[in-house]
CSV table of C-alpha atoms in Angstrom, one decimal:
chain,number,residue,atom,x,y,z
A,4,MET,CA,68.7,114.3,34.2
A,5,ARG,CA,67.2,116.6,36.9
A,6,ILE,CA,64.6,115.9,39.6
A,7,SER,CA,62.4,118.2,41.6
A,8,GLN,CA,59.4,118.2,43.9
A,9,VAL,CA,56.1,119.9,43.3
A,10,ILE,CA,52.5,120.1,44.5
A,11,ASP,CA,50.4,118.9,41.6
A,12,SER,CA,47.1,120.3,40.4
A,13,ASP,CA,45.3,118.0,42.9
A,14,GLY,CA,47.3,119.3,45.8
A,15,ALA,CA,49.4,116.1,46.2
A,16,ARG,CA,53.2,116.0,46.5
A,17,ARG,CA,54.9,114.6,43.5
A,18,VAL,CA,58.4,114.0,42.2
A,19,VAL,CA,59.3,115.3,38.7
A,20,MET,CA,62.0,114.1,36.3
A,21,ARG,CA,63.3,116.2,33.5
A,22,ASP,CA,65.7,114.9,30.8
A,23,GLY,CA,65.9,117.7,28.3
A,24,ALA,CA,63.1,120.1,27.8
A,25,VAL,CA,60.1,117.9,28.9
A,26,ALA,CA,59.4,117.4,32.6
A,27,ARG,CA,57.2,114.5,33.7
A,28,LEU,CA,55.8,113.2,37.0
A,29,VAL,CA,57.5,110.1,38.3
A,30,ALA,CA,54.8,107.4,38.6
A,31,GLY,CA,54.1,106.4,42.2
A,32,ALA,CA,56.6,108.7,43.7
A,33,ASP,CA,55.6,111.3,46.3
A,34,THR,CA,59.0,112.5,47.6
A,35,THR,CA,62.6,112.5,46.6
A,36,TYR,CA,63.5,111.2,50.0
A,37,ASN,CA,61.4,108.1,49.6
A,38,LEU,CA,62.8,107.5,46.1
A,39,ALA,CA,66.4,107.8,47.4
A,40,GLN,CA,65.7,105.4,50.3
A,41,GLU,CA,64.3,103.0,47.8
A,42,ALA,CA,67.4,103.2,45.6
A,43,ILE,CA,69.7,102.6,48.6
A,44,LEU,CA,67.8,99.6,49.8
A,45,ALA,CA,67.6,98.1,46.2
A,46,GLY,CA,71.3,98.8,45.6
A,47,GLN,CA,70.3,100.8,42.5
A,48,SER,CA,71.1,104.3,41.2
A,49,LEU,CA,68.4,107.0,41.7
A,50,ALA,CA,68.1,107.1,37.9
A,51,GLY,CA,67.5,103.4,37.8
A,52,VAL,CA,64.7,103.5,40.4
A,53,ILE,CA,63.0,106.4,38.5
A,54,ALA,CA,63.2,104.3,35.3
A,55,ALA,CA,61.7,101.3,37.2
A,56,HIS,CA,58.8,103.5,38.4
A,57,GLY,CA,58.2,104.9,34.9
A,58,LEU,CA,57.0,108.4,34.0
A,59,ALA,CA,53.5,109.7,34.0
A,60,GLU,CA,52.0,112.8,32.5
A,61,PRO,CA,54.1,115.9,31.6
A,62,ILE,CA,54.1,119.0,33.9
A,63,ASP,CA,54.9,122.6,33.2
A,64,LEU,CA,57.6,123.3,35.8
A,65,ALA,CA,57.9,127.0,35.0
A,66,THR,CA,54.2,127.5,35.6
A,67,ALA,CA,54.4,125.5,38.8
A,68,LEU,CA,57.2,127.7,39.9
A,69,ARG,CA,55.3,130.9,39.2
A,70,GLU,CA,52.3,129.5,41.1
A,71,GLY,CA,54.4,128.7,44.2
A,72,ARG,CA,53.9,124.9,43.8
A,73,VAL,CA,57.6,124.0,43.6
A,74,LEU,CA,59.2,122.7,46.8
A,75,THR,CA,62.8,122.3,47.7
A,76,PRO,CA,64.0,119.3,45.6
A,77,ILE,CA,64.5,117.2,48.7
A,78,ASP,CA,63.3,117.5,52.3
A,79,HIS,CA,63.0,115.2,55.3
A,80,PRO,CA,59.8,114.0,57.0
A,81,ASP,CA,61.2,115.5,60.2
A,82,PRO,CA,63.0,118.8,59.4
A,83,ALA,CA,65.3,118.4,62.4
A,84,HIS,CA,67.0,115.6,60.4
A,85,LEU,CA,68.0,117.8,57.5
A,86,HIS,CA,71.3,119.7,57.9
A,87,LEU,CA,72.2,122.9,56.1
A,88,THR,CA,76.0,123.4,56.2
A,89,GLY,CA,78.6,124.9,54.0
A,90,THR,CA,82.3,125.7,53.3
A,91,GLY,CA,84.0,128.9,52.4
A,92,LEU,CA,87.1,130.1,50.7
A,93,THR,CA,86.9,127.2,48.3
A,94,HIS,CA,86.8,129.0,45.0
A,95,LEU,CA,89.6,130.7,43.1
A,96,GLY,CA,88.9,134.4,43.7
A,97,SER,CA,86.9,133.9,46.9
A,98,ALA,CA,89.8,135.2,49.0
A,99,THR,CA,89.8,138.5,47.2
A,100,THR,CA,86.1,139.0,48.0
A,101,ARG,CA,86.4,137.9,51.6
A,102,ASP,CA,89.7,139.7,52.2
A,103,ALA,CA,88.2,143.0,51.1
A,104,MET,CA,85.7,142.7,54.0
A,105,HIS,CA,88.6,142.7,56.5
A,106,ALA,CA,91.2,144.8,54.8
A,107,GLY,CA,93.6,146.6,57.0
A,108,ALA,CA,93.3,144.1,59.9
A,109,GLU,CA,96.9,142.7,59.2
A,110,THR,CA,99.4,142.2,56.5
A,111,LEU,CA,98.0,138.7,55.7
A,112,THR,CA,94.4,138.2,56.9
A,113,ASP,CA,93.2,134.9,58.3
A,114,SER,CA,91.0,134.6,55.2
A,115,MET,CA,94.0,134.8,52.9
A,116,LYS,CA,95.9,132.4,55.0
A,117,MET,CA,93.1,129.8,54.8
A,118,PHE,CA,92.7,130.4,51.1
A,119,ARG,CA,96.4,129.8,50.4
A,120,MET,CA,96.2,126.6,52.5
A,121,GLY,CA,93.4,125.4,50.1
A,122,VAL,CA,95.3,126.3,47.0
A,123,GLU,CA,98.4,124.4,48.2
A,124,GLY,CA,96.6,121.4,49.7
A,125,GLY,CA,92.9,121.4,48.7
A,126,LYS,CA,93.2,119.0,45.8
A,127,PRO,CA,95.3,116.1,47.1
A,128,ALA,CA,96.2,113.1,45.1
A,129,GLU,CA,95.1,111.1,48.0
A,130,LEU,CA,92.6,112.1,50.7
A,131,PRO,CA,92.6,113.9,53.0
A,132,GLY,CA,93.8,117.3,51.9
A,133,VAL,CA,93.7,120.5,54.0
A,134,GLN,CA,90.4,121.1,55.6
A,135,PRO,CA,88.3,124.1,54.5
A,136,GLU,CA,86.4,126.7,56.4
A,137,TRP,CA,83.2,125.1,57.6
A,138,PHE,CA,79.9,126.6,59.0
A,139,TYR,CA,76.5,125.5,60.1
A,140,LYS,CA,73.3,127.3,58.9
A,141,GLY,CA,70.6,125.3,60.5
A,142,ASN,CA,68.2,122.4,60.0
A,143,GLY,CA,65.3,121.8,57.6
A,144,THR,CA,63.2,124.5,59.3
A,145,GLN,CA,65.7,127.0,57.6
A,146,ALA,CA,65.3,125.5,54.1
A,147,VAL,CA,63.3,127.9,51.9
A,148,ALA,CA,61.5,126.7,48.8
A,149,PRO,CA,62.4,128.3,45.4
A,150,GLY,CA,60.2,131.3,44.9
A,151,ALA,CA,59.6,131.8,48.6
A,152,ALA,CA,61.0,134.7,50.7
A,153,LEU,CA,64.3,134.6,52.5
A,154,VAL,CA,63.5,136.1,55.8
A,155,SER,CA,66.2,138.1,57.5
A,156,PRO,CA,65.8,138.5,61.3
A,157,SER,CA,65.0,141.9,62.7
A,158,PHE,CA,68.3,142.1,64.4
A,159,ALA,CA,70.3,141.4,61.3
A,160,ARG,CA,72.5,144.2,59.8
A,161,ASP,CA,72.4,142.9,56.3
A,162,GLY,CA,70.7,140.2,54.2
A,163,GLY,CA,72.8,139.3,51.2
A,164,GLU,CA,72.9,136.6,48.6
A,165,GLU,CA,75.7,134.0,48.0
A,166,PRO,CA,75.3,132.1,44.8
A,167,GLU,CA,76.5,128.5,45.3
A,168,ILE,CA,76.3,124.9,44.3
A,169,ALA,CA,75.1,122.5,47.0
A,170,GLY,CA,75.8,118.8,47.2
A,171,ILE,CA,72.7,116.8,48.2
A,172,TYR,CA,73.2,113.7,50.4
A,173,LEU,CA,71.3,111.0,52.1
A,174,ILE,CA,72.9,108.8,54.7
A,175,GLY,CA,72.1,105.1,54.2
A,176,PRO,CA,71.2,102.5,56.9
A,177,ASP,CA,74.9,101.5,56.9
A,178,GLY,CA,76.0,105.0,57.8
A,179,VAL,CA,77.5,105.6,54.3
A,180,PRO,CA,76.7,109.0,52.7
A,181,ARG,CA,75.1,108.8,49.2
A,182,ARG,CA,75.2,111.8,46.9
A,183,LEU,CA,72.1,112.3,44.9
A,184,GLY,CA,73.5,115.2,42.9
A,185,PHE,CA,73.9,119.0,43.0
A,186,ALA,CA,71.6,122.0,43.1
A,187,LEU,CA,71.8,125.7,42.9
A,188,ALA,CA,71.7,127.4,46.3
A,189,ASN,CA,71.5,130.8,47.8
A,190,GLU,CA,73.6,130.7,51.0
A,191,PHE,CA,71.9,133.8,52.5
A,192,SER,CA,74.2,135.6,55.0
A,193,ASP,CA,74.7,138.8,57.0
A,194,HIS,CA,77.9,140.2,55.6
A,195,VAL,CA,77.8,143.4,57.7
A,196,THR,CA,77.9,141.5,60.9
A,197,GLU,CA,80.7,139.3,59.5
A,198,ARG,CA,82.7,142.4,58.6
A,199,VAL,CA,82.6,143.7,62.1
A,200,ASN,CA,84.8,140.8,63.2
A,201,TYR,CA,85.7,137.5,61.6
A,202,LEU,CA,84.7,135.8,64.8
A,203,PHE,CA,81.1,136.8,64.0
A,204,LEU,CA,81.1,134.5,61.0
A,205,ALA,CA,79.0,131.8,62.9
A,206,HIS,CA,76.4,134.5,63.7
A,207,SER,CA,76.3,135.7,60.1
A,208,LYS,CA,75.6,132.2,58.8
A,209,LEU,CA,72.6,131.3,61.1
A,210,ARG,CA,70.1,132.3,58.4
A,211,PRO,CA,67.7,130.6,56.1
A,212,ALA,CA,68.9,129.3,52.7
A,213,SER,CA,67.2,128.2,49.5
A,214,PHE,CA,68.2,125.6,47.0
A,215,GLY,CA,66.8,124.1,43.8
A,216,PRO,CA,64.5,124.2,42.0
A,217,GLU,CA,66.1,121.1,40.5
A,218,ILE,CA,68.7,118.5,41.5
A,219,LEU,CA,71.2,117.7,38.7
A,220,LEU,CA,71.8,114.0,39.1
A,221,GLY,CA,75.4,112.6,38.7
A,222,ASP,CA,78.7,114.5,38.9
A,223,LEU,CA,79.1,118.2,39.0
A,224,PRO,CA,80.5,119.6,35.7
A,225,ARG,CA,84.1,120.8,36.1
A,226,ASP,CA,83.3,124.2,34.8
A,227,VAL,CA,79.9,125.7,35.9
A,228,ARG,CA,79.1,129.2,34.7
A,229,GLY,CA,76.1,131.1,35.9
A,230,THR,CA,74.7,134.5,36.7
A,231,SER,CA,73.8,136.1,40.0
A,232,ARG,CA,71.6,139.2,39.9
A,233,ILE,CA,69.4,141.4,42.1
A,234,LEU,CA,66.2,142.9,40.9
A,235,ARG,CA,64.5,145.9,42.6
A,236,GLY,CA,61.0,146.8,41.4
A,237,GLY,CA,61.5,144.5,38.4
A,238,ALA,CA,64.7,146.2,37.3
A,239,VAL,CA,68.2,144.6,37.6
A,240,ILE,CA,70.3,146.7,40.0
A,241,TRP,CA,73.3,144.4,40.1
A,242,GLU,CA,74.5,141.5,38.0
A,243,ARG,CA,77.7,139.4,37.9
A,244,PRO,CA,78.7,136.1,36.5
A,245,PHE,CA,79.7,133.4,38.9
A,246,LEU,CA,82.0,130.4,38.4
A,247,SER,CA,82.0,127.0,40.1
A,248,GLY,CA,83.0,123.4,39.5
A,249,GLU,CA,86.4,122.0,40.3
A,250,ALA,CA,88.1,123.9,37.4
A,251,ASN,CA,87.3,127.1,39.3
A,252,MET,CA,87.9,125.8,42.9
A,253,SER,CA,90.9,125.5,45.2
A,254,HIS,CA,89.4,122.3,46.7
A,255,SER,CA,88.2,119.1,45.1
A,256,ILE,CA,84.6,118.1,45.8
A,257,ALA,CA,85.9,114.8,47.3
A,258,ASN,CA,88.1,116.8,49.8
A,259,LEU,CA,85.1,119.0,50.9
A,260,GLU,CA,82.9,115.9,51.3
A,261,HIS,CA,85.6,114.1,53.3
A,262,HIS,CA,86.0,116.9,55.8
A,263,HIS,CA,82.2,117.2,56.3
A,264,PHE,CA,81.4,113.5,56.6
A,265,LYS,CA,84.5,112.6,58.7
A,266,TYR,CA,82.4,113.6,61.7
A,267,ALA,CA,80.3,110.6,62.9
A,268,LEU,CA,77.4,112.9,63.9
A,269,PHE,CA,77.0,113.6,60.1
A,270,ARG,CA,76.7,110.0,59.2
A,271,GLU,CA,73.4,109.2,61.1
A,272,PRO,CA,71.3,106.8,59.0
A,273,GLY,CA,68.3,108.5,57.3
A,274,GLU,CA,69.5,112.0,57.6
A,275,VAL,CA,69.7,114.5,54.7
A,276,HIS,CA,72.6,116.9,54.1
A,277,VAL,CA,72.5,120.0,51.9
A,278,HIS,CA,76.2,121.0,51.9
A,279,MET,CA,77.0,124.3,50.1
A,280,LEU,CA,80.3,124.4,48.4
A,281,GLY,CA,81.3,128.1,48.5
A,282,THR,CA,81.3,131.1,46.2
A,283,ALA,CA,83.5,133.9,44.9
A,284,THR,CA,80.7,136.4,43.9
A,285,LEU,CA,78.9,138.7,46.3
A,286,SER,CA,76.9,141.9,45.7
A,287,PHE,CA,78.0,143.1,49.1
A,288,ALA,CA,81.6,143.2,47.8
A,289,ASP,CA,80.4,145.8,45.2
A,290,GLY,CA,78.8,148.0,47.9
A,291,ILE,CA,75.2,146.9,47.3
A,292,GLU,CA,72.9,147.4,50.2
A,293,THR,CA,69.9,145.2,49.8
A,294,ARG,CA,66.4,146.3,50.7
A,295,GLU,CA,63.2,144.5,51.6
A,296,GLY,CA,61.5,143.4,48.4
A,297,ASP,CA,64.6,142.9,46.4
A,298,VAL,CA,64.7,139.6,44.5
A,299,PHE,CA,67.8,137.4,44.3
A,300,GLU,CA,68.1,135.4,41.1
A,301,ILE,CA,70.7,132.7,40.5
A,302,THR,CA,70.9,130.9,37.1
A,303,ALA,CA,73.2,128.4,35.5
A,304,ASP,CA,72.2,126.4,32.4
A,305,ALA,CA,73.3,123.0,33.8
A,306,PHE,CA,70.8,123.4,36.6
A,307,GLY,CA,67.6,124.2,34.7
A,308,LEU,CA,65.2,126.6,36.2
A,309,PRO,CA,66.5,129.7,38.0
A,310,LEU,CA,66.5,130.0,41.8
A,311,ARG,CA,64.6,133.2,42.8
A,312,ASN,CA,63.8,134.4,46.3
A,313,ALA,CA,62.7,137.8,47.6
A,314,LEU,CA,64.1,139.4,50.7
A,315,ARG,CA,61.8,140.0,53.6
A,316,ILE,CA,62.6,141.5,57.0
A,317,ALA,CA,61.1,139.8,60.0
A,318,ALA,CA,59.3,141.9,62.7
A,319,PRO,CA,61.1,142.2,66.0
A,320,GLU,CA,60.4,139.2,68.2
A,321,PRO,CA,61.0,139.5,72.0
A,322,VAL,CA,62.8,136.5,73.5
A,323,LEU,CA,62.1,135.7,77.2
A,324,VAL,CA,63.8,132.9,79.0
A,325,ARG,CA,61.9,131.6,82.0
A,326,ALA,CA,63.3,129.4,84.8
A,327,LEU,CA,61.4,126.2,85.6
C-alpha cells in the first residue's frame, strides 16, 4: 500500500491511496499529516484509518505527476516543523564511493574508518550499536515536490544527486516517533565542495531535497533494487543501479532510527521527520559534471512512481547583514 498527496482537478489538496495499479482518493482526507495525527489519537494504524475513511473516485497519478499536481507525500502546516536529515556511510559499498573523493589524504581515511565501525557494530543484537555519520539538510522550506526543480545556490560548486530511501516519521503527543513508511529520496548535495575538505560536509548538505512521489506503508523490504539516471536533452547520459534495504546496508534501520531520535529535540510532538538513510551510488564518483537542465530520475519498483527533478541554478543573491 502506498499513499501520496495531490492537488485534484478542482484545486483542492487530497490524499491518494494505491494498492496495486489503481489509485483512489481517500474520502474526507486533505493531508497525510492530518490522517497520521488521526491514526495516533485513535490508536490505529494509518492503513486502518484510511480503511475507515473509505476510498472515493480513482485518480491517474501519472497524469497528475506530469501536470505538476503531485506534492511531497507528507508536509507540515508550518514548514519549520519538518526536518530534513540524513545518515551517510550506511550502505555496503558506500565507503568506496566516498573514499575515492578523498583518496591520498592518508592510509586509512576518516570515511573508511567510520564505514568499518558500521560494518562491525551497525547491526547490534541489542540497541544501541555504533552511531552513523549524521547531517542536517534543512526544514520543510527545503523540501521539493516530485517533478519540481532542485535549485542549487549560485555559490555551489556542484549539484549532484544521491538516490536514497527516506524514513517518514511523525512525533506523537506523547513524544514517541511513529514511522509512516518509506519513500524514494534525492539527497541533493555539493560533492565538489565536500571533496575540498571532509570538514565541508555540513556545507555540502545544506541543499534542497526531494522525496516521494509515494510513501510505501509498512516495513522497508530487505533488498531494494532501483536505478538512478541522469537525462540531458531527453537522452540518458549516466545510469547505474542502486541497492538499499538492510540486506545491502552496514547498519540496521532500527540503529539509524535510534541514533536520530535519541536526541530530545527530535521528539517534539507534532513534528515531521524525513530521515534519509544513505546511498552507495553517485554520478559524481564516475566523473559526471551536472549542468542546469539535467533531469535526475530515481526509480525502484517497490516505491511506485519515479522521482524526477530537474537541476536549476539560482541567480546570485547578495546578503547584507544590518545592525539594529
